[in-house]
């Protein structure tokens, strides 16, 4: 397992994270098997959120029951959850980063997860009404009470993070962002800048280089999805050209395309972690194999070009 040094504190953590957004389809026995398999692969980092599964908290509850049935398992893991997305009674989501709501969300997550603390707590999606002073107060209370050890954000842009950090005494160590071969705008935009090209439009205010500059670790979510979690691009006829390019590189290293999709992200020098959401042990093992290979410049750009991204 590749280790990366997370955030400004440079804490060694595994490059591959077990995502749990789709764990509502698993039994507690199957979740325990996934977590034990993660550990055998050398990764102990688990990502979840209050909003995974329906009703709210379902996935956290399944994970908590898994911990209760398997004493000692929680302590072997680095447990990360996210908050800030909430729901109307009819199921429509909205965002709430108020101090009161964040503290209440954390308590509910800890109770469902049957643990006394989270290792990492992330703000999930930007709240238009957020007041950084309030978030800072909430984070400080969580930290003071020993209920959260480290903090981060998700889907946030540089000035949002700067604004929050201005008031927070705790460092923002993580920004979780969607990133994959089929969703690579974050690293394509700087290449296309200064041109009349679709990819020249800066939609994230240079978040990739900003995070590198500030030693904020990017966690790449949905490494196999295109669009906004619209589906998998591997073996998808809409993505034939990039699948062909990935297959060639996969043959070269004696692995499959699942491994190459992760190796492509790990090859980026930003030293990202990758949040893999498969619910299958064999597929998770393929993800971990990516740590054993390093793509060459030629491999990486062949896949980049086949995905339709510009070179100027
Ligand atoms: N911060 C955010 O806003 C945010 C948003 C979304 C997700 N996340 C996090 O990121 C994690 C990953 O997201 P995700 O589940 O959308 O992403 P993913 O890892 O890209 O997709 C996993 C899904 O793709 C399927 N799949 C089909 N073929 C596959 C293949 N060849 N290799 C791998 N998977 C294949 C998997 O099915 P099987 O299960 O049958 O393998 C699973 O349903 C989530 O679990 C969550 O922790 C964060």
Short mmCIF file of C-alpha atoms and ligand atoms in Angstrom, two decimals:
data_model
loop_
_atom_site.label_atom_id
_atom_site.label_comp_id
_atom_site.label_asym_id
_atom_site.label_seq_id
_atom_site.Cartn_x
_atom_site.Cartn_y
_atom_site.Cartn_z
CA UNK A 1 0.00 0.00 0.00
CA UNK A 2 1.32 3.42 -0.96
CA UNK A 3 1.50 5.87 1.94
CA UNK A 4 0.92 9.57 1.52
CA UNK A 5 1.60 12.34 4.02
CA UNK A 6 -1.73 13.94 4.81
CA UNK A 7 -2.22 17.69 5.23
CA UNK A 8 -0.01 20.24 6.90
CA UNK A 9 0.77 17.80 9.72
CA UNK A 10 2.10 15.26 7.20
CA UNK A 11 0.40 12.31 8.88
CA UNK A 12 1.23 9.03 7.07
CA UNK A 13 -1.99 7.48 5.74
CA UNK A 14 -2.83 4.93 3.03
CA UNK A 15 -3.40 6.24 -0.50
CA UNK A 16 -6.52 4.08 -0.95
CA UNK A 17 -9.63 4.83 1.11
CA UNK A 18 -12.66 2.58 1.49
CA UNK A 19 -15.72 4.59 0.44
CA UNK A 20 -19.05 3.51 1.92
CA UNK A 21 -21.71 5.52 0.04
CA UNK A 22 -23.10 2.30 -1.46
CA UNK A 23 -22.83 0.15 1.68
CA UNK A 24 -26.60 0.31 2.25
CA UNK A 25 -26.74 -2.77 0.04
CA UNK A 26 -24.43 -4.76 2.38
CA UNK A 27 -25.11 -6.76 5.56
CA UNK A 28 -22.97 -6.15 8.64
CA UNK A 29 -21.16 -9.44 7.92
CA UNK A 30 -20.31 -8.21 4.42
CA UNK A 31 -19.16 -4.83 5.77
CA UNK A 32 -16.91 -6.59 8.28
CA UNK A 33 -15.48 -8.70 5.44
CA UNK A 34 -14.79 -5.52 3.42
CA UNK A 35 -13.08 -3.78 6.36
CA UNK A 36 -10.99 -6.86 7.20
CA UNK A 37 -10.00 -7.13 3.55
CA UNK A 38 -9.04 -3.43 3.57
CA UNK A 39 -6.76 -4.11 6.53
CA UNK A 40 -5.18 -7.09 4.75
CA UNK A 41 -4.45 -4.75 1.85
CA UNK A 42 -2.74 -2.30 4.20
CA UNK A 43 -5.44 0.35 4.26
CA UNK A 44 -7.36 1.30 7.37
CA UNK A 45 -8.98 4.54 6.13
CA UNK A 46 -12.80 4.54 5.88
CA UNK A 47 -14.92 7.40 4.50
CA UNK A 48 -18.62 7.77 5.26
CA UNK A 49 -21.24 10.53 5.73
CA UNK A 50 -24.45 11.23 7.61
CA UNK A 51 -26.35 11.31 4.30
CA UNK A 52 -25.34 7.93 2.87
CA UNK A 53 -28.33 5.59 2.57
CA UNK A 54 -32.01 6.28 3.10
CA UNK A 55 -33.25 7.23 5.63
CA UNK A 56 -30.45 9.60 6.67
CA UNK A 57 -27.76 7.77 8.62
CA UNK A 58 -28.50 4.28 7.29
CA UNK A 59 -24.93 3.55 6.19
CA UNK A 60 -23.45 4.94 9.42
CA UNK A 61 -25.87 2.70 11.35
CA UNK A 62 -24.78 -0.39 9.40
CA UNK A 63 -21.12 0.49 10.07
CA UNK A 64 -21.87 1.06 13.77
CA UNK A 65 -23.60 -2.32 14.06
CA UNK A 66 -20.62 -3.90 12.33
CA UNK A 67 -18.32 -2.37 14.97
CA UNK A 68 -20.60 -3.65 17.76
CA UNK A 69 -20.52 -7.18 16.34
CA UNK A 70 -16.74 -7.10 15.85
CA UNK A 71 -15.07 -5.78 19.02
CA UNK A 72 -11.75 -4.05 18.34
CA UNK A 73 -12.48 -3.40 14.65
CA UNK A 74 -13.24 0.32 15.00
CA UNK A 75 -9.92 0.94 16.78
CA UNK A 76 -8.02 -0.48 13.82
CA UNK A 77 -9.54 2.10 11.48
CA UNK A 78 -9.09 5.78 10.65
CA UNK A 79 -12.76 6.80 10.57
CA UNK A 80 -13.88 9.83 8.57
CA UNK A 81 -17.41 11.14 8.27
CA UNK A 82 -18.98 14.18 6.68
CA UNK A 83 -21.81 16.49 7.68
CA UNK A 84 -23.65 19.55 6.43
CA UNK A 85 -26.12 17.93 4.02
CA UNK A 86 -29.54 17.57 5.60
CA UNK A 87 -33.08 16.74 4.44
CA UNK A 88 -36.65 18.02 4.45
CA UNK A 89 -39.22 15.44 5.59
CA UNK A 90 -40.08 14.79 1.92
CA UNK A 91 -36.45 13.79 1.27
CA UNK A 92 -35.22 16.91 -0.58
CA UNK A 93 -31.67 17.79 0.48
CA UNK A 94 -30.33 21.18 1.55
CA UNK A 95 -27.16 22.38 3.25
CA UNK A 96 -26.67 23.67 6.78
CA UNK A 97 -23.27 24.63 8.26
CA UNK A 98 -24.67 26.42 11.32
CA UNK A 99 -22.87 25.69 14.58
CA UNK A 100 -25.93 24.13 16.16
CA UNK A 101 -26.61 21.89 13.18
CA UNK A 102 -23.00 20.71 12.81
CA UNK A 103 -22.76 19.82 16.50
CA UNK A 104 -26.09 17.97 16.34
CA UNK A 105 -24.99 16.15 13.17
CA UNK A 106 -21.75 15.02 14.79
CA UNK A 107 -23.55 13.68 17.87
CA UNK A 108 -25.95 11.70 15.66
CA UNK A 109 -23.07 10.30 13.57
CA UNK A 110 -21.10 9.24 16.66
CA UNK A 111 -24.17 7.56 18.10
CA UNK A 112 -24.96 5.66 14.87
CA UNK A 113 -21.31 4.70 14.37
CA UNK A 114 -21.14 3.51 18.01
CA UNK A 115 -17.86 5.31 18.57
CA UNK A 116 -16.73 8.15 20.84
CA UNK A 117 -14.77 10.03 18.17
CA UNK A 118 -14.11 10.56 14.48
CA UNK A 119 -10.55 10.78 13.22
CA UNK A 120 -11.62 13.21 10.47
CA UNK A 121 -14.79 15.30 10.04
CA UNK A 122 -15.43 17.04 6.71
CA UNK A 123 -17.95 19.67 5.64
CA UNK A 124 -19.67 17.87 2.78
CA UNK A 125 -20.95 20.48 0.29
CA UNK A 126 -20.80 24.25 0.49
CA UNK A 127 -23.65 25.95 2.38
CA UNK A 128 -24.50 29.30 0.72
CA UNK A 129 -25.55 30.69 4.13
CA UNK A 130 -22.48 29.61 6.07
CA UNK A 131 -20.74 31.87 8.57
CA UNK A 132 -17.09 30.89 8.99
CA UNK A 133 -17.04 32.08 12.61
CA UNK A 134 -19.80 29.59 13.48
CA UNK A 135 -18.09 26.68 11.74
CA UNK A 136 -14.87 27.60 13.54
CA UNK A 137 -16.66 27.53 16.89
CA UNK A 138 -18.23 24.16 16.09
CA UNK A 139 -14.85 22.69 15.06
CA UNK A 140 -13.19 24.04 18.22
CA UNK A 141 -15.87 22.46 20.45
CA UNK A 142 -15.59 19.13 18.61
CA UNK A 143 -11.81 19.18 18.99
CA UNK A 144 -11.87 20.35 22.65
CA UNK A 145 -14.27 17.56 23.57
CA UNK A 146 -12.07 14.96 21.86
CA UNK A 147 -14.92 14.03 19.50
CA UNK A 148 -13.04 14.92 16.29
CA UNK A 149 -9.28 14.83 15.86
CA UNK A 150 -8.87 16.45 12.41
CA UNK A 151 -10.94 18.53 9.99
CA UNK A 152 -11.48 19.08 6.30
CA UNK A 153 -13.90 20.16 3.61
CA UNK A 154 -15.30 18.63 0.46
CA UNK A 155 -16.16 20.14 -2.94
CA UNK A 156 -14.81 23.49 -1.78
CA UNK A 157 -12.94 26.20 -3.66
CA UNK A 158 -9.82 28.14 -2.60
CA UNK A 159 -11.54 31.31 -1.35
CA UNK A 160 -14.11 29.26 0.58
CA UNK A 161 -11.30 27.43 2.34
CA UNK A 162 -9.37 30.68 2.93
CA UNK A 163 -12.48 32.29 4.42
CA UNK A 164 -13.04 29.36 6.75
CA UNK A 165 -9.37 29.10 7.69
CA UNK A 166 -9.29 32.81 8.60
CA UNK A 167 -11.49 32.00 11.61
CA UNK A 168 -10.49 28.40 12.38
CA UNK A 169 -7.72 27.64 14.83
CA UNK A 170 -7.64 24.07 13.53
CA UNK A 171 -6.11 23.45 10.10
CA UNK A 172 -8.25 22.39 7.13
CA UNK A 173 -6.28 19.30 6.15
CA UNK A 174 -8.45 17.70 3.43
CA UNK A 175 -10.53 18.74 0.42
CA UNK A 176 -12.53 15.81 -1.01
CA UNK A 177 -13.18 16.45 -4.73
CA UNK A 178 -14.61 14.44 -7.61
CA UNK A 179 -11.71 13.32 -9.83
CA UNK A 180 -11.29 10.49 -12.32
CA UNK A 181 -10.09 9.82 -15.87
CA UNK A 182 -13.59 10.80 -17.03
CA UNK A 183 -13.86 13.78 -14.67
CA UNK A 184 -10.45 15.42 -14.69
CA UNK A 185 -11.27 19.10 -15.23
CA UNK A 186 -9.27 20.01 -12.12
CA UNK A 187 -6.00 19.09 -13.84
CA UNK A 188 -7.07 19.79 -17.44
CA UNK A 189 -8.01 23.44 -16.96
CA UNK A 190 -4.46 24.73 -16.32
CA UNK A 191 -3.34 23.07 -19.57
CA UNK A 192 -6.14 24.72 -21.56
CA UNK A 193 -5.91 28.13 -19.94
CA UNK A 194 -5.51 31.15 -22.24
CA UNK A 195 -7.33 29.37 -25.07
CA UNK A 196 -10.84 29.47 -26.48
CA UNK A 197 -11.50 25.94 -25.34
CA UNK A 198 -14.27 24.40 -23.20
CA UNK A 199 -11.68 23.29 -20.65
CA UNK A 200 -10.13 26.78 -20.40
CA UNK A 201 -13.03 27.89 -18.19
CA UNK A 202 -11.86 27.91 -14.59
CA UNK A 203 -14.77 26.46 -12.61
CA UNK A 204 -12.90 25.70 -9.38
CA UNK A 205 -10.57 28.73 -9.04
CA UNK A 206 -7.45 26.62 -9.43
CA UNK A 207 -8.29 24.32 -6.53
CA UNK A 208 -5.75 21.66 -7.45
CA UNK A 209 -2.71 23.94 -7.31
CA UNK A 210 -4.17 25.80 -4.33
CA UNK A 211 -4.41 22.57 -2.31
CA UNK A 212 -0.86 21.62 -3.29
CA UNK A 213 0.37 25.07 -2.26
CA UNK A 214 -1.37 24.85 1.13
CA UNK A 215 -0.57 21.17 1.80
CA UNK A 216 -4.27 20.29 1.81
CA UNK A 217 -4.70 16.66 0.77
CA UNK A 218 -7.13 16.05 -2.06
CA UNK A 219 -9.24 12.93 -1.68
CA UNK A 220 -10.48 11.93 -5.15
CA UNK A 221 -14.06 10.65 -4.96
CA UNK A 222 -15.93 8.56 -7.56
CA UNK A 223 -12.78 7.36 -9.38
CA UNK A 224 -14.85 5.19 -11.76
CA UNK A 225 -17.77 7.53 -12.48
CA UNK A 226 -18.44 10.01 -15.28
CA UNK A 227 -20.72 13.05 -14.89
CA UNK A 228 -22.16 13.46 -11.41
CA UNK A 229 -22.21 9.80 -10.36
CA UNK A 230 -23.97 9.05 -13.68
CA UNK A 231 -22.36 5.65 -14.19
CA UNK A 232 -19.09 3.79 -14.63
CA UNK A 233 -16.88 4.65 -17.62
CA UNK A 234 -15.00 1.34 -17.58
CA UNK A 235 -16.37 -0.97 -20.33
CA UNK A 236 -18.89 1.74 -21.20
CA UNK A 237 -19.35 2.03 -25.02
CA UNK A 238 -19.62 5.85 -24.63
CA UNK A 239 -15.97 5.76 -23.48
CA UNK A 240 -14.61 3.25 -26.05
CA UNK A 241 -11.48 5.22 -26.97
CA UNK A 242 -10.32 5.72 -23.41
CA UNK A 243 -11.13 2.08 -22.56
CA UNK A 244 -8.92 0.98 -25.47
CA UNK A 245 -6.08 3.20 -24.26
CA UNK A 246 -6.50 1.94 -20.68
CA UNK A 247 -6.51 -1.68 -21.89
CA UNK A 248 -3.18 -1.16 -23.69
CA UNK A 249 -1.61 0.25 -20.53
CA UNK A 250 -3.24 -2.50 -18.44
CA UNK A 251 -1.73 -5.18 -20.71
CA UNK A 252 1.69 -3.58 -20.36
CA UNK A 253 1.59 -3.91 -16.55
CA UNK A 254 -0.37 -7.22 -16.43
CA UNK A 255 -3.32 -5.69 -14.55
CA UNK A 256 -6.90 -4.74 -15.46
CA UNK A 257 -8.53 -1.39 -16.25
CA UNK A 258 -9.86 -0.96 -12.71
CA UNK A 259 -6.26 -0.89 -11.48
CA UNK A 260 -5.23 1.52 -14.25
CA UNK A 261 -8.06 3.95 -13.39
CA UNK A 262 -6.64 4.26 -9.88
CA UNK A 263 -2.97 4.26 -10.99
CA UNK A 264 -3.79 7.22 -13.27
CA UNK A 265 -4.96 9.26 -10.27
CA UNK A 266 -2.10 8.14 -8.03
CA UNK A 267 0.43 9.14 -10.71
CA UNK A 268 -0.54 12.79 -10.28
CA UNK A 269 2.14 14.51 -8.15
CA UNK A 270 -0.48 16.13 -5.89
CA UNK A 271 -0.29 12.85 -3.90
CA UNK A 272 -4.04 12.41 -3.70
CA UNK A 273 -5.85 9.73 -1.76
CA UNK A 274 -8.48 7.85 -3.77
CA UNK A 275 -11.89 7.05 -2.25
CA UNK A 276 -12.93 3.76 -3.87
CA UNK A 277 -16.64 2.99 -3.62
CA UNK A 278 -16.82 -0.60 -4.79
CA UNK A 279 -18.75 -3.02 -2.59
CA UNK A 280 -16.81 -5.99 -4.01
CA UNK A 281 -13.68 -7.41 -2.40
CA UNK A 282 -12.14 -8.47 -5.74
CA UNK A 283 -12.59 -4.96 -7.17
CA UNK A 284 -11.18 -3.32 -4.05
CA UNK A 285 -8.13 -5.59 -4.36
CA UNK A 286 -7.73 -4.42 -7.98
CA UNK A 287 -7.81 -0.81 -6.74
CA UNK A 288 -5.02 -1.54 -4.24
CA UNK A 289 -2.83 -3.11 -6.94
CA UNK A 290 -2.49 0.41 -8.39
CA UNK A 291 -0.06 1.19 -5.57
CA UNK A 292 2.43 -1.29 -7.04
CA UNK A 293 2.76 0.35 -10.44
CA UNK A 294 3.80 3.80 -11.59
CA UNK A 295 2.58 4.98 -14.99
CA UNK A 296 5.11 6.67 -17.25
CA UNK A 297 4.52 10.11 -18.73
CA UNK A 298 3.66 8.37 -22.02
CA UNK A 299 1.09 6.03 -20.35
CA UNK A 300 -0.53 8.89 -18.46
CA UNK A 301 -0.89 11.24 -21.43
CA UNK A 302 -2.07 8.44 -23.75
CA UNK A 303 -5.05 7.94 -21.43
CA UNK A 304 -5.50 11.71 -21.05
CA UNK A 305 -5.63 12.20 -24.83
CA UNK A 306 -7.94 9.22 -25.36
CA UNK A 307 -10.33 10.74 -22.82
CA UNK A 308 -10.65 13.72 -25.19
CA UNK A 309 -8.78 16.33 -23.16
CA UNK A 310 -6.84 19.05 -24.97
CA UNK A 311 -3.12 19.53 -25.45
CA UNK A 312 -2.40 23.04 -26.68
N1 LIG B 1 -17.54 14.20 -1.06
C1 LIG B 1 -18.51 13.91 -1.91
O1 LIG B 1 -19.29 14.79 -2.32
C2 LIG B 1 -18.68 12.49 -2.36
C3 LIG B 1 -19.62 12.19 -3.37
C4 LIG B 1 -19.74 10.86 -3.78
C5 LIG B 1 -18.95 9.87 -3.21
N2 LIG B 1 -18.07 10.19 -2.20
C6 LIG B 1 -17.22 9.14 -1.58
O2 LIG B 1 -16.49 8.51 -2.62
C7 LIG B 1 -16.72 7.10 -2.59
C8 LIG B 1 -16.65 6.57 -3.99
O3 LIG B 1 -17.73 7.07 -4.76
P1 LIG B 1 -18.54 6.16 -5.78
O4 LIG B 1 -19.02 4.94 -5.12
O5 LIG B 1 -19.49 7.03 -6.50
O6 LIG B 1 -17.38 5.86 -6.79
P2 LIG B 1 -16.71 4.72 -7.60
O7 LIG B 1 -15.72 4.01 -6.78
O8 LIG B 1 -16.24 5.49 -8.77
O9 LIG B 1 -17.88 3.75 -8.07
C9 LIG B 1 -18.19 2.56 -7.42
C10 LIG B 1 -19.37 1.95 -8.13
O10 LIG B 1 -18.97 1.57 -9.45
C11 LIG B 1 -19.29 0.19 -9.64
N3 LIG B 1 -18.35 -0.40 -10.59
C12 LIG B 1 -18.70 -1.00 -11.77
N4 LIG B 1 -17.64 -1.41 -12.44
C13 LIG B 1 -16.56 -1.12 -11.69
C14 LIG B 1 -15.18 -1.32 -11.86
N5 LIG B 1 -14.68 -1.91 -12.95
N6 LIG B 1 -14.34 -0.90 -10.90
C15 LIG B 1 -14.85 -0.29 -9.78
N7 LIG B 1 -16.17 -0.07 -9.56
C16 LIG B 1 -17.02 -0.48 -10.52
C17 LIG B 1 -19.23 -0.41 -8.27
O11 LIG B 1 -20.01 -1.59 -8.27
P3 LIG B 1 -19.65 -2.77 -7.24
O12 LIG B 1 -19.96 -2.23 -5.88
O13 LIG B 1 -20.56 -3.87 -7.67
O14 LIG B 1 -18.20 -3.08 -7.44
C18 LIG B 1 -19.87 0.70 -7.44
O15 LIG B 1 -21.28 0.66 -7.57
C19 LIG B 1 -18.08 6.96 -1.91
O16 LIG B 1 -18.25 5.67 -1.36
C20 LIG B 1 -18.01 8.04 -0.88
O17 LIG B 1 -17.29 7.56 0.25
C21 LIG B 1 -17.92 11.48 -1.80
#
